[in-house]
Amino acid sequence: DVKVTQSSRYLVKRTGEKVFLECVQDMDHENMFWYRQDPGLGLRLIYFSYDVKMKEKGDIPEGYSVSREKKERFSLILESASTNQTSMYLCASSFQTETGANVLTFGAGSRLTVL
Amino acid sequence: AQSVAQPEDQVNVAEGNPLTVKCTYSVSGNPYLFWYVQYPNRGLQFLLKYITGDNLVKGSYGFEAEFNKSQTSFHLKKPSALVSDSALYFCATSSGGYQKVTFGTGTKLQVIP
C-alpha cells in the first residue's frame, strides 16, 4: 500500500512562531501536494511540487512556503503563524501522468491550532 | 482555470434508497473528474475517476458516477444507500496535462437508518 505519512497529527503553536509540517511518501511518486481543509471551503491547494526542488503555487500560497529537497519528502512552512492559519493540513502524492489525470493518495492530516 | 462546484452542503437519504451527490465542473479542454470520500476521523480515499470513454464510471463500495458533457456534470450515485456510506464526499478535477488537482467544497452525506 502507498503510504503518505504526516509527522504530526496535532500541533498547537503561538502566533508568530515558525511551523514546519513534514510529509513523507514511500511509493516514489513524482508529485506532492499540500492542501488545507476548512469546513464549508473544502480542500484548497496551497502548493504542489512535481519534482525535487520544483514547486508551484496553488490557490492560497500566501503565508506559506514549501521545501522539497528529496523526492519522498515535502515540507510546508509557516514562517510566522497566524490565527487564520488554524486548519487541517493534508498532504498528498501521486504519480505524474501525461494527461494530468492523477489519483492522489492522502496522509491522515495535521490539525494545527494557532493561539 | 479549472473548478468544480458541489451545490449541496448536505444530502440526507434513507437507508436502502438510491443516493445522488451532485457535482458540476468548469474546465478548458478535456476534463478529468474524480470522487473522493472522507470517513469520520480518517483520511481522504479515492472512489472513482473519469478520463474518457464510457460515461458511466464504476468505483469502490458500489458507487458509480455519470459524466454528462452537455450539462457539465459528474454526479455520484449509488442504487441503495448504507448507513456506513455516511461521510464527506469531494468532487475534484484536473485537465490538460497539468498536474494540479482542484477540489470542491464537499457534500456531507447522511444515511438515516
PDB file of C-alpha atoms in Angstrom:
ATOM      1  CA  ASP A   1       0.000   0.000   0.000  1.00  0.00           C
ATOM      2  CA  VAL A   2       1.114   3.510  -0.763  1.00  0.00           C
ATOM      3  CA  LYS A   3       1.748   5.341   2.410  1.00  0.00           C
ATOM      4  CA  VAL A   4       1.783   9.069   2.957  1.00  0.00           C
ATOM      5  CA  THR A   5       2.904   9.916   6.457  1.00  0.00           C
ATOM      6  CA  GLN A   6       2.456  13.279   8.090  1.00  0.00           C
ATOM      7  CA  SER A   7       4.754  13.726  11.041  1.00  0.00           C
ATOM      8  CA  SER A   8       2.324  15.430  13.428  1.00  0.00           C
ATOM      9  CA  ARG A   9      -1.370  14.704  13.892  1.00  0.00           C
ATOM     10  CA  TYR A  10      -1.984  17.615  16.239  1.00  0.00           C
ATOM     11  CA  LEU A  11       0.021  20.784  16.824  1.00  0.00           C
ATOM     12  CA  VAL A  12      -0.618  23.834  18.948  1.00  0.00           C
ATOM     13  CA  LYS A  13       1.503  26.897  18.211  1.00  0.00           C
ATOM     14  CA  ARG A  14       1.526  30.538  19.184  1.00  0.00           C
ATOM     15  CA  THR A  15       1.082  33.487  16.871  1.00  0.00           C
ATOM     16  CA  GLY A  16       4.379  34.429  15.247  1.00  0.00           C
ATOM     17  CA  GLU A  17       6.006  31.032  15.669  1.00  0.00           C
ATOM     18  CA  LYS A  18       7.627  29.269  12.740  1.00  0.00           C
ATOM     19  CA  VAL A  19       5.879  25.990  11.972  1.00  0.00           C
ATOM     20  CA  PHE A  20       7.112  23.017   9.972  1.00  0.00           C
ATOM     21  CA  LEU A  21       4.757  20.340   8.694  1.00  0.00           C
ATOM     22  CA  GLU A  22       6.512  17.301   7.295  1.00  0.00           C
ATOM     23  CA  CYS A  23       5.213  14.770   4.803  1.00  0.00           C
ATOM     24  CA  VAL A  24       6.892  11.602   3.553  1.00  0.00           C
ATOM     25  CA  GLN A  25       5.688   9.168   0.885  1.00  0.00           C
ATOM     26  CA  ASP A  26       7.137   5.756   0.173  1.00  0.00           C
ATOM     27  CA  MET A  27       5.988   4.996  -3.388  1.00  0.00           C
ATOM     28  CA  ASP A  28       8.397   7.042  -5.470  1.00  0.00           C
ATOM     29  CA  HIS A  29       5.652   9.479  -6.518  1.00  0.00           C
ATOM     30  CA  GLU A  30       6.782  12.465  -8.526  1.00  0.00           C
ATOM     31  CA  ASN A  31       4.004  14.814  -7.415  1.00  0.00           C
ATOM     32  CA  MET A  32       3.362  16.007  -3.898  1.00  0.00           C
ATOM     33  CA  PHE A  33       0.700  18.425  -2.697  1.00  0.00           C
ATOM     34  CA  TRP A  34      -0.266  20.438   0.351  1.00  0.00           C
ATOM     35  CA  TYR A  35      -3.939  21.301   0.911  1.00  0.00           C
ATOM     36  CA  ARG A  36      -5.775  22.863   3.777  1.00  0.00           C
ATOM     37  CA  GLN A  37      -9.272  21.720   4.681  1.00  0.00           C
ATOM     38  CA  ASP A  38     -11.743  24.080   6.304  1.00  0.00           C
ATOM     39  CA  PRO A  39     -15.481  23.498   6.901  1.00  0.00           C
ATOM     40  CA  GLY A  40     -17.541  24.937   4.087  1.00  0.00           C
ATOM     41  CA  LEU A  41     -14.464  25.690   1.985  1.00  0.00           C
ATOM     42  CA  GLY A  42     -13.422  22.154   1.114  1.00  0.00           C
ATOM     43  CA  LEU A  43      -9.828  21.459   0.154  1.00  0.00           C
ATOM     44  CA  ARG A  44      -7.771  24.365  -1.099  1.00  0.00           C
ATOM     45  CA  LEU A  45      -4.399  23.826  -2.710  1.00  0.00           C
ATOM     46  CA  ILE A  46      -1.527  25.687  -1.080  1.00  0.00           C
ATOM     47  CA  TYR A  47       1.482  24.432  -3.051  1.00  0.00           C
ATOM     48  CA  PHE A  48       2.459  21.443  -5.099  1.00  0.00           C
ATOM     49  CA  SER A  49       5.701  20.006  -6.387  1.00  0.00           C
ATOM     50  CA  TYR A  50       6.262  17.909  -9.482  1.00  0.00           C
ATOM     51  CA  ASP A  51       9.943  17.216  -8.938  1.00  0.00           C
ATOM     52  CA  VAL A  52      12.746  17.662  -6.440  1.00  0.00           C
ATOM     53  CA  LYS A  53      13.403  21.358  -5.780  1.00  0.00           C
ATOM     54  CA  MET A  54      10.467  22.300  -8.026  1.00  0.00           C
ATOM     55  CA  LYS A  55       7.346  23.929  -6.668  1.00  0.00           C
ATOM     56  CA  GLU A  56       4.281  25.700  -7.942  1.00  0.00           C
ATOM     57  CA  LYS A  57       1.861  27.940  -6.135  1.00  0.00           C
ATOM     58  CA  GLY A  58      -1.630  26.671  -5.643  1.00  0.00           C
ATOM     59  CA  ASP A  59      -4.699  28.770  -4.961  1.00  0.00           C
ATOM     60  CA  ILE A  60      -3.774  30.096  -1.499  1.00  0.00           C
ATOM     61  CA  PRO A  61       0.022  30.280  -1.158  1.00  0.00           C
ATOM     62  CA  GLU A  62       0.164  33.489   0.865  1.00  0.00           C
ATOM     63  CA  GLY A  63       1.780  32.997   4.255  1.00  0.00           C
ATOM     64  CA  TYR A  64       3.236  29.606   3.313  1.00  0.00           C
ATOM     65  CA  SER A  65       6.390  28.254   1.740  1.00  0.00           C
ATOM     66  CA  VAL A  66       7.484  24.719   0.853  1.00  0.00           C
ATOM     67  CA  SER A  67      10.626  22.701   0.510  1.00  0.00           C
ATOM     68  CA  ARG A  68      11.342  19.567  -1.476  1.00  0.00           C
ATOM     69  CA  GLU A  69      14.962  18.563  -1.145  1.00  0.00           C
ATOM     70  CA  LYS A  70      14.310  14.827  -1.580  1.00  0.00           C
ATOM     71  CA  LYS A  71      11.758  13.082  -3.746  1.00  0.00           C
ATOM     72  CA  GLU A  72       9.982  11.406  -0.847  1.00  0.00           C
ATOM     73  CA  ARG A  73       9.705  14.449   1.427  1.00  0.00           C
ATOM     74  CA  PHE A  74       7.645  17.631   1.076  1.00  0.00           C
ATOM     75  CA  SER A  75       7.618  20.190   3.851  1.00  0.00           C
ATOM     76  CA  LEU A  76       5.157  23.006   4.441  1.00  0.00           C
ATOM     77  CA  ILE A  77       6.491  26.017   6.323  1.00  0.00           C
ATOM     78  CA  LEU A  78       4.556  28.754   8.048  1.00  0.00           C
ATOM     79  CA  GLU A  79       7.167  31.488   8.549  1.00  0.00           C
ATOM     80  CA  SER A  80       5.099  33.369  11.123  1.00  0.00           C
ATOM     81  CA  ALA A  81       1.955  31.543  12.142  1.00  0.00           C
ATOM     82  CA  SER A  82      -1.279  33.489  12.436  1.00  0.00           C
ATOM     83  CA  THR A  83      -4.644  32.532  13.903  1.00  0.00           C
ATOM     84  CA  ASN A  84      -6.234  32.383  10.453  1.00  0.00           C
ATOM     85  CA  GLN A  85      -3.890  29.523   9.631  1.00  0.00           C
ATOM     86  CA  THR A  86      -5.628  27.310  12.174  1.00  0.00           C
ATOM     87  CA  SER A  87      -6.787  24.437   9.995  1.00  0.00           C
ATOM     88  CA  MET A  88      -6.433  20.799   8.970  1.00  0.00           C
ATOM     89  CA  TYR A  89      -3.472  20.370   6.620  1.00  0.00           C
ATOM     90  CA  LEU A  90      -3.483  17.464   4.193  1.00  0.00           C
ATOM     91  CA  CYS A  91      -0.506  16.162   2.277  1.00  0.00           C
ATOM     92  CA  ALA A  92      -0.989  14.053  -0.849  1.00  0.00           C
ATOM     93  CA  SER A  93       1.143  12.446  -3.514  1.00  0.00           C
ATOM     94  CA  SER A  94       0.658  10.934  -6.963  1.00  0.00           C
ATOM     95  CA  PHE A  95       2.459   9.603  -9.957  1.00  0.00           C
ATOM     96  CA  GLN A  96       2.909  12.018 -12.797  1.00  0.00           C
ATOM     97  CA  THR A  97       0.881  11.268 -15.908  1.00  0.00           C
ATOM     98  CA  GLU A  98       0.851  12.766 -19.372  1.00  0.00           C
ATOM     99  CA  THR A  99      -2.821  13.550 -19.059  1.00  0.00           C
ATOM    100  CA  GLY A 100      -2.726  15.001 -15.565  1.00  0.00           C
ATOM    101  CA  ALA A 101      -5.413  12.520 -14.526  1.00  0.00           C
ATOM    102  CA  ASN A 102      -3.642  11.840 -11.266  1.00  0.00           C
ATOM    103  CA  VAL A 103      -5.104   9.814  -8.426  1.00  0.00           C
ATOM    104  CA  LEU A 104      -3.976  11.302  -5.137  1.00  0.00           C
ATOM    105  CA  THR A 105      -3.053   9.335  -2.035  1.00  0.00           C
ATOM    106  CA  PHE A 106      -3.563  11.348   1.127  1.00  0.00           C
ATOM    107  CA  GLY A 107      -1.977  11.362   4.528  1.00  0.00           C
ATOM    108  CA  ALA A 108      -4.040  11.333   7.711  1.00  0.00           C
ATOM    109  CA  GLY A 109      -3.769  15.096   8.140  1.00  0.00           C
ATOM    110  CA  SER A 110      -2.196  17.506  10.620  1.00  0.00           C
ATOM    111  CA  ARG A 111      -4.533  19.614  12.692  1.00  0.00           C
ATOM    112  CA  LEU A 112      -2.837  22.899  13.507  1.00  0.00           C
ATOM    113  CA  THR A 113      -4.169  25.318  16.109  1.00  0.00           C
ATOM    114  CA  VAL A 114      -2.571  28.755  16.318  1.00  0.00           C
ATOM    115  CA  LEU A 115      -3.285  30.627  19.542  1.00  0.00           C
TER     116      LEU A 115
ATOM    117  CA  ALA B   1      -8.809  27.858 -14.797  1.00  0.00           C
ATOM    118  CA  GLN B   2     -10.424  24.672 -13.600  1.00  0.00           C
ATOM    119  CA  SER B   3     -13.055  24.328 -10.908  1.00  0.00           C
ATOM    120  CA  VAL B   4     -15.787  22.077  -9.597  1.00  0.00           C
ATOM    121  CA  ALA B   5     -18.918  23.028  -7.710  1.00  0.00           C
ATOM    122  CA  GLN B   6     -20.856  20.932  -5.236  1.00  0.00           C
ATOM    123  CA  PRO B   7     -24.171  22.734  -4.778  1.00  0.00           C
ATOM    124  CA  GLU B   8     -25.345  20.806  -1.707  1.00  0.00           C
ATOM    125  CA  ASP B   9     -23.640  21.115   1.668  1.00  0.00           C
ATOM    126  CA  GLN B  10     -25.568  18.122   2.951  1.00  0.00           C
ATOM    127  CA  VAL B  11     -27.642  15.303   1.490  1.00  0.00           C
ATOM    128  CA  ASN B  12     -29.919  13.147   3.641  1.00  0.00           C
ATOM    129  CA  VAL B  13     -31.187   9.831   2.374  1.00  0.00           C
ATOM    130  CA  ALA B  14     -32.932   6.878   3.982  1.00  0.00           C
ATOM    131  CA  GLU B  15     -31.078   3.583   4.164  1.00  0.00           C
ATOM    132  CA  GLY B  16     -31.903   1.428   1.156  1.00  0.00           C
ATOM    133  CA  ASN B  17     -32.892   4.363  -1.042  1.00  0.00           C
ATOM    134  CA  PRO B  18     -30.831   5.494  -4.036  1.00  0.00           C
ATOM    135  CA  LEU B  19     -28.475   8.371  -3.414  1.00  0.00           C
ATOM    136  CA  THR B  20     -27.079  11.132  -5.626  1.00  0.00           C
ATOM    137  CA  VAL B  21     -24.366  13.630  -4.740  1.00  0.00           C
ATOM    138  CA  LYS B  22     -24.059  16.396  -7.303  1.00  0.00           C
ATOM    139  CA  CYS B  23     -21.001  17.924  -8.951  1.00  0.00           C
ATOM    140  CA  THR B  24     -20.598  20.307 -11.873  1.00  0.00           C
ATOM    141  CA  TYR B  25     -17.320  21.238 -13.480  1.00  0.00           C
ATOM    142  CA  SER B  26     -15.715  24.072 -15.379  1.00  0.00           C
ATOM    143  CA  VAL B  27     -12.508  23.297 -17.265  1.00  0.00           C
ATOM    144  CA  SER B  28     -10.988  24.234 -20.565  1.00  0.00           C
ATOM    145  CA  GLY B  29     -10.169  21.204 -22.629  1.00  0.00           C
ATOM    146  CA  ASN B  30     -10.942  17.633 -21.671  1.00  0.00           C
ATOM    147  CA  PRO B  31     -11.898  17.264 -18.026  1.00  0.00           C
ATOM    148  CA  TYR B  32     -10.603  14.553 -15.761  1.00  0.00           C
ATOM    149  CA  LEU B  33     -13.007  14.080 -12.886  1.00  0.00           C
ATOM    150  CA  PHE B  34     -12.712  12.308  -9.574  1.00  0.00           C
ATOM    151  CA  TRP B  35     -14.662  11.480  -6.457  1.00  0.00           C
ATOM    152  CA  TYR B  36     -13.040  11.079  -3.048  1.00  0.00           C
ATOM    153  CA  VAL B  37     -14.596  10.150   0.289  1.00  0.00           C
ATOM    154  CA  GLN B  38     -13.604  11.105   3.816  1.00  0.00           C
ATOM    155  CA  TYR B  39     -14.987   8.937   6.580  1.00  0.00           C
ATOM    156  CA  PRO B  40     -15.092  10.455  10.095  1.00  0.00           C
ATOM    157  CA  ASN B  41     -11.593  10.834  11.563  1.00  0.00           C
ATOM    158  CA  ARG B  42      -9.980   9.239   8.529  1.00  0.00           C
ATOM    159  CA  GLY B  43      -8.036  10.470   5.512  1.00  0.00           C
ATOM    160  CA  LEU B  44      -9.458  11.032   2.064  1.00  0.00           C
ATOM    161  CA  GLN B  45      -9.782   7.958  -0.121  1.00  0.00           C
ATOM    162  CA  PHE B  46     -10.144   7.740  -3.888  1.00  0.00           C
ATOM    163  CA  LEU B  47     -13.515   6.356  -5.086  1.00  0.00           C
ATOM    164  CA  LEU B  48     -13.530   6.630  -8.875  1.00  0.00           C
ATOM    165  CA  LYS B  49     -12.421   8.674 -11.864  1.00  0.00           C
ATOM    166  CA  TYR B  50     -13.485   9.624 -15.361  1.00  0.00           C
ATOM    167  CA  ILE B  51     -10.855  10.154 -18.039  1.00  0.00           C
ATOM    168  CA  THR B  52     -12.504   9.218 -21.296  1.00  0.00           C
ATOM    169  CA  GLY B  53     -14.816   6.621 -22.787  1.00  0.00           C
ATOM    170  CA  ASP B  54     -17.951   5.255 -21.156  1.00  0.00           C
ATOM    171  CA  ASN B  55     -19.954   7.988 -19.446  1.00  0.00           C
ATOM    172  CA  LEU B  56     -20.880   5.689 -16.560  1.00  0.00           C
ATOM    173  CA  VAL B  57     -17.910   5.005 -14.303  1.00  0.00           C
ATOM    174  CA  LYS B  58     -17.958   2.350 -11.596  1.00  0.00           C
ATOM    175  CA  GLY B  59     -15.894   2.669  -8.451  1.00  0.00           C
ATOM    176  CA  SER B  60     -15.341   1.337  -4.963  1.00  0.00           C
ATOM    177  CA  TYR B  61     -18.039   0.320  -2.448  1.00  0.00           C
ATOM    178  CA  GLY B  62     -20.778   0.092  -5.120  1.00  0.00           C
ATOM    179  CA  PHE B  63     -20.564   3.739  -6.136  1.00  0.00           C
ATOM    180  CA  GLU B  64     -20.799   4.952  -9.720  1.00  0.00           C
ATOM    181  CA  ALA B  65     -20.757   8.326 -11.402  1.00  0.00           C
ATOM    182  CA  GLU B  66     -22.259   9.610 -14.611  1.00  0.00           C
ATOM    183  CA  PHE B  67     -20.339  12.035 -16.818  1.00  0.00           C
ATOM    184  CA  ASN B  68     -22.628  14.399 -18.739  1.00  0.00           C
ATOM    185  CA  LYS B  69     -20.783  16.710 -21.109  1.00  0.00           C
ATOM    186  CA  SER B  70     -23.795  18.807 -22.143  1.00  0.00           C
ATOM    187  CA  GLN B  71     -24.670  19.549 -18.524  1.00  0.00           C
ATOM    188  CA  THR B  72     -21.002  19.687 -17.395  1.00  0.00           C
ATOM    189  CA  SER B  73     -21.869  17.379 -14.527  1.00  0.00           C
ATOM    190  CA  PHE B  74     -20.365  14.357 -12.824  1.00  0.00           C
ATOM    191  CA  HIS B  75     -22.877  13.185 -10.231  1.00  0.00           C
ATOM    192  CA  LEU B  76     -22.047  10.399  -7.793  1.00  0.00           C
ATOM    193  CA  LYS B  77     -24.692   7.694  -7.389  1.00  0.00           C
ATOM    194  CA  LYS B  78     -25.443   4.502  -5.538  1.00  0.00           C
ATOM    195  CA  PRO B  79     -28.558   2.368  -6.041  1.00  0.00           C
ATOM    196  CA  SER B  80     -29.049   1.518  -2.366  1.00  0.00           C
ATOM    197  CA  ALA B  81     -27.533   3.599   0.445  1.00  0.00           C
ATOM    198  CA  LEU B  82     -25.981   2.088   3.552  1.00  0.00           C
ATOM    199  CA  VAL B  83     -25.597   3.764   6.933  1.00  0.00           C
ATOM    200  CA  SER B  84     -21.861   3.160   6.557  1.00  0.00           C
ATOM    201  CA  ASP B  85     -21.863   5.405   3.454  1.00  0.00           C
ATOM    202  CA  SER B  86     -22.322   8.409   5.745  1.00  0.00           C
ATOM    203  CA  ALA B  87     -19.246  10.538   5.099  1.00  0.00           C
ATOM    204  CA  LEU B  88     -17.939  13.678   3.419  1.00  0.00           C
ATOM    205  CA  TYR B  89     -17.686  13.421  -0.367  1.00  0.00           C
ATOM    206  CA  PHE B  90     -15.453  15.571  -2.542  1.00  0.00           C
ATOM    207  CA  CYS B  91     -15.520  16.051  -6.287  1.00  0.00           C
ATOM    208  CA  ALA B  92     -12.211  17.013  -7.950  1.00  0.00           C
ATOM    209  CA  THR B  93     -10.815  17.826 -11.368  1.00  0.00           C
ATOM    210  CA  SER B  94      -7.616  18.168 -13.316  1.00  0.00           C
ATOM    211  CA  SER B  95      -7.084  18.875 -17.002  1.00  0.00           C
ATOM    212  CA  GLY B  96      -4.766  19.419 -19.893  1.00  0.00           C
ATOM    213  CA  GLY B  97      -1.709  17.527 -18.717  1.00  0.00           C
ATOM    214  CA  TYR B  98      -1.374  19.916 -15.800  1.00  0.00           C
ATOM    215  CA  GLN B  99      -0.646  18.160 -12.555  1.00  0.00           C
ATOM    216  CA  LYS B 100      -2.773  20.382 -10.330  1.00  0.00           C
ATOM    217  CA  VAL B 101      -5.895  18.813  -8.799  1.00  0.00           C
ATOM    218  CA  THR B 102      -8.714  21.113  -7.701  1.00  0.00           C
ATOM    219  CA  PHE B 103     -11.370  20.031  -5.197  1.00  0.00           C
ATOM    220  CA  GLY B 104     -14.902  21.142  -4.485  1.00  0.00           C
ATOM    221  CA  THR B 105     -16.276  22.269  -1.145  1.00  0.00           C
ATOM    222  CA  GLY B 106     -17.564  18.843  -0.191  1.00  0.00           C
ATOM    223  CA  THR B 107     -21.001  17.338   0.488  1.00  0.00           C
ATOM    224  CA  LYS B 108     -21.866  15.649   3.736  1.00  0.00           C
ATOM    225  CA  LEU B 109     -23.923  12.532   3.125  1.00  0.00           C
ATOM    226  CA  GLN B 110     -26.102  11.380   5.985  1.00  0.00           C
ATOM    227  CA  VAL B 111     -27.799   7.987   5.575  1.00  0.00           C
ATOM    228  CA  ILE B 112     -30.657   7.622   8.025  1.00  0.00           C
ATOM    229  CA  PRO B 113     -31.456   4.142   9.367  1.00  0.00           C
TER     230      PRO B 113
END
